[in-house]
Amino acid sequence: MTATLAFLFGLALGSFVNVVIYRLPRRMSLVRPRSLCPECGTPIRARDNIPLLSYLLLRGRCRDCGARIEARYPLVELAAGLLVVGIYLKVGLSPALVLYGIFALILLAIFFIDLATMLIPDRLTLPGIGIALIWHVVFDRAEMLQYLVGLLLGGGLLLIIVLVGRLVYRQEAMGLGDVKLAAMVGAFLGWRLTLISLYLSFAVGALWGLALLMAGRAGRRSSIPFGPFIAVASIVALFWGEHLLRYVGILLRG
Ligand SMILES: [Zn+2]
């Protein structure tokens, strides 16, 4: 029952994530005006603004002009619903639900914004760092060091990679947006899970780049956004990072 409520709440939050994905890179206000059809400019009626359901009922088209609604909208809503219910099932109705819920939804927004614009907005990562640090001060002060080290380690590692890329290879492999994103992940997850997250994002990112090269879809110098890899890897680390750490520990002990 409460899991269903968590899912529905997540769907509604997903609608807001869609607004953030569309408006933040365009420097538009997040609250006003109400959502419009990007094609014909008609304000979206309340009954056509029900997460997931409206998209299905309208068969993915605007009621007024018939323009196709991007599949990203229901996808983001569904992803947000699943993330919130997954976090609820993991930590229950607790302050951690708020913390990780905000974390996951910021990552969801960054995934799509970086994919579309190759930019990671400071307006997501910097408030994220602030929220994570304040939360840990209030609810988990004994473990504070773990998160401060996470912030410095995540941001520091990526900063080194950015600087080496610029100075040695004269190539922009990553940007400062990725540095701030990794710092944010560290502030939310602590340094141990951040290492898992960064390891996974580099491994998957390298494989992805190799696959694109082999398929002839990318040249040696073409750039792909790295934020989506960090975002997905951080979600994996959030849900299964502790298991992975234990598994790695068992392997190391032989
Ligand atoms: Zn329209």
GROMACS .gro file of N, CA, C and O in nm, residues 132-133 135-154 183 185-194:
model
  132
  132ALA      N    1   2.319   1.768   0.067
  132ALA     CA    2   2.381   1.648   0.123
  132ALA      C    3   2.458   1.681   0.251
  132ALA      O    4   2.445   1.611   0.352
  133LEU      N    5   2.537   1.789   0.248
  133LEU     CA    6   2.618   1.822   0.365
  133LEU      C    7   2.530   1.861   0.483
  133LEU      O    8   2.552   1.817   0.596
  135TRP      N    9   2.222   1.770   0.537
  135TRP     CA   10   2.154   1.649   0.585
  135TRP      C   11   2.246   1.569   0.677
  135TRP      O   12   2.205   1.524   0.785
  136HIS      N   13   2.371   1.553   0.637
  136HIS     CA   14   2.462   1.472   0.717
  136HIS      C   15   2.495   1.541   0.849
  136HIS      O   16   2.511   1.474   0.951
  137VAL      N   17   2.504   1.674   0.847
  137VAL     CA   18   2.529   1.747   0.973
  137VAL      C   19   2.412   1.723   1.069
  137VAL      O   20   2.431   1.699   1.187
  138VAL      N   21   2.290   1.725   1.016
  138VAL     CA   22   2.172   1.715   1.102
  138VAL      C   23   2.149   1.571   1.147
  138VAL      O   24   2.121   1.544   1.265
  139PHE      N   25   2.159   1.474   1.053
  139PHE     CA   26   2.113   1.338   1.085
  139PHE      C   27   2.225   1.237   1.107
  139PHE      O   28   2.200   1.128   1.158
  140ASP      N   29   2.347   1.270   1.067
  140ASP     CA   30   2.450   1.165   1.068
  140ASP      C   31   2.587   1.226   1.092
  140ASP      O   32   2.682   1.198   1.020
  141ARG      N   33   2.596   1.309   1.198
  141ARG     CA   34   2.717   1.387   1.215
  141ARG      C   35   2.839   1.299   1.242
  141ARG      O   36   2.951   1.332   1.203
  142ALA      N   37   2.817   1.184   1.307
  142ALA     CA   38   2.931   1.097   1.341
  142ALA      C   39   3.005   1.051   1.216
  142ALA      O   40   3.125   1.027   1.220
  143GLU      N   41   2.931   1.041   1.104
  143GLU     CA   42   2.991   0.989   0.981
  143GLU      C   43   3.034   1.101   0.885
  143GLU      O   44   3.067   1.076   0.770
  144MET      N   45   3.030   1.226   0.934
  144MET     CA   46   3.052   1.342   0.849
  144MET      C   47   3.179   1.332   0.765
  144MET      O   48   3.181   1.367   0.647
  145LEU      N   49   3.287   1.282   0.828
  145LEU     CA   50   3.416   1.278   0.761
  145LEU      C   51   3.410   1.197   0.631
  145LEU      O   52   3.465   1.237   0.528
  146GLN      N   53   3.338   1.084   0.638
  146GLN     CA   54   3.320   0.996   0.522
  146GLN      C   55   3.266   1.073   0.400
  146GLN      O   56   3.306   1.047   0.287
  147TYR      N   57   3.177   1.170   0.424
  147TYR     CA   58   3.114   1.242   0.314
  147TYR      C   59   3.200   1.359   0.267
  147TYR      O   60   3.205   1.390   0.148
  148LEU      N   61   3.270   1.423   0.363
  148LEU     CA   62   3.362   1.529   0.323
  148LEU      C   63   3.477   1.472   0.240
  148LEU      O   64   3.515   1.528   0.136
  149VAL      N   65   3.529   1.357   0.284
  149VAL     CA   66   3.635   1.291   0.206
  149VAL      C   67   3.579   1.250   0.070
  149VAL      O   68   3.647   1.263  -0.033
  150GLY      N   69   3.453   1.204   0.067
  150GLY     CA   70   3.390   1.166  -0.058
  150GLY      C   71   3.384   1.283  -0.155
  150GLY      O   72   3.417   1.270  -0.273
  151LEU      N   73   3.344   1.398  -0.103
  151LEU     CA   74   3.335   1.518  -0.186
  151LEU      C   75   3.472   1.553  -0.246
  151LEU      O   76   3.485   1.576  -0.366
  152LEU      N   77   3.575   1.554  -0.159
  152LEU     CA   78   3.708   1.592  -0.205
  152LEU      C   79   3.767   1.487  -0.299
  152LEU      O   80   3.830   1.519  -0.399
  153LEU      N   81   3.742   1.359  -0.267
  153LEU     CA   82   3.796   1.251  -0.349
  153LEU      C   83   3.729   1.248  -0.486
  153LEU      O   84   3.797   1.243  -0.590
  154GLY      N   85   3.596   1.253  -0.488
  154GLY     CA   86   3.524   1.249  -0.615
  154GLY      C   87   3.561   1.367  -0.703
  154GLY      O   88   3.601   1.352  -0.819
  183ALA      N   89   3.191   1.544  -0.720
  183ALA     CA   90   3.197   1.596  -0.583
  183ALA      C   91   3.062   1.579  -0.514
  183ALA      O   92   3.053   1.540  -0.397
  185VAL      N   93   2.831   1.352  -0.585
  185VAL     CA   94   2.813   1.209  -0.556
  185VAL      C   95   2.886   1.173  -0.427
  185VAL      O   96   2.832   1.102  -0.341
  186GLY      N   97   3.007   1.226  -0.410
  186GLY     CA   98   3.083   1.200  -0.289
  186GLY      C   99   3.012   1.251  -0.164
  186GLY      O  100   3.011   1.185  -0.061
  187ALA      N  101   2.951   1.370  -0.175
  187ALA     CA  102   2.882   1.428  -0.060
  187ALA      C  103   2.758   1.348  -0.023
  187ALA      O  104   2.718   1.341   0.093
  188PHE      N  105   2.693   1.285  -0.122
  188PHE     CA  106   2.574   1.205  -0.094
  188PHE      C  107   2.609   1.063  -0.049
  188PHE      O  108   2.546   1.009   0.041
  189LEU      N  109   2.709   1.001  -0.115
  189LEU     CA  110   2.732   0.858  -0.095
  189LEU      C  111   2.849   0.825  -0.004
  189LEU      O  112   2.862   0.713   0.041
  190GLY      N  113   2.937   0.924   0.023
  190GLY     CA  114   3.057   0.892   0.100
  190GLY      C  115   3.165   0.837   0.007
  190GLY      O  116   3.137   0.799  -0.106
  191TRP      N  117   3.290   0.832   0.056
  191TRP     CA  118   3.400   0.803  -0.036
  191TRP      C  119   3.402   0.659  -0.086
  191TRP      O  120   3.441   0.632  -0.198
  192ARG      N  121   3.355   0.563  -0.003
  192ARG     CA  122   3.364   0.422  -0.045
  192ARG      C  123   3.272   0.397  -0.165
  192ARG      O  124   3.314   0.340  -0.266
  193LEU      N  125   3.147   0.438  -0.154
  193LEU     CA  126   3.053   0.414  -0.265
  193LEU      C  127   3.087   0.502  -0.385
  193LEU      O  128   3.057   0.466  -0.499
  194THR      N  129   3.150   0.619  -0.360
  194THR     CA  130   3.190   0.705  -0.471
  194THR      C  131   3.298   0.637  -0.556
  194THR      O  132   3.296   0.646  -0.678
   0.00000   0.00000   0.00000
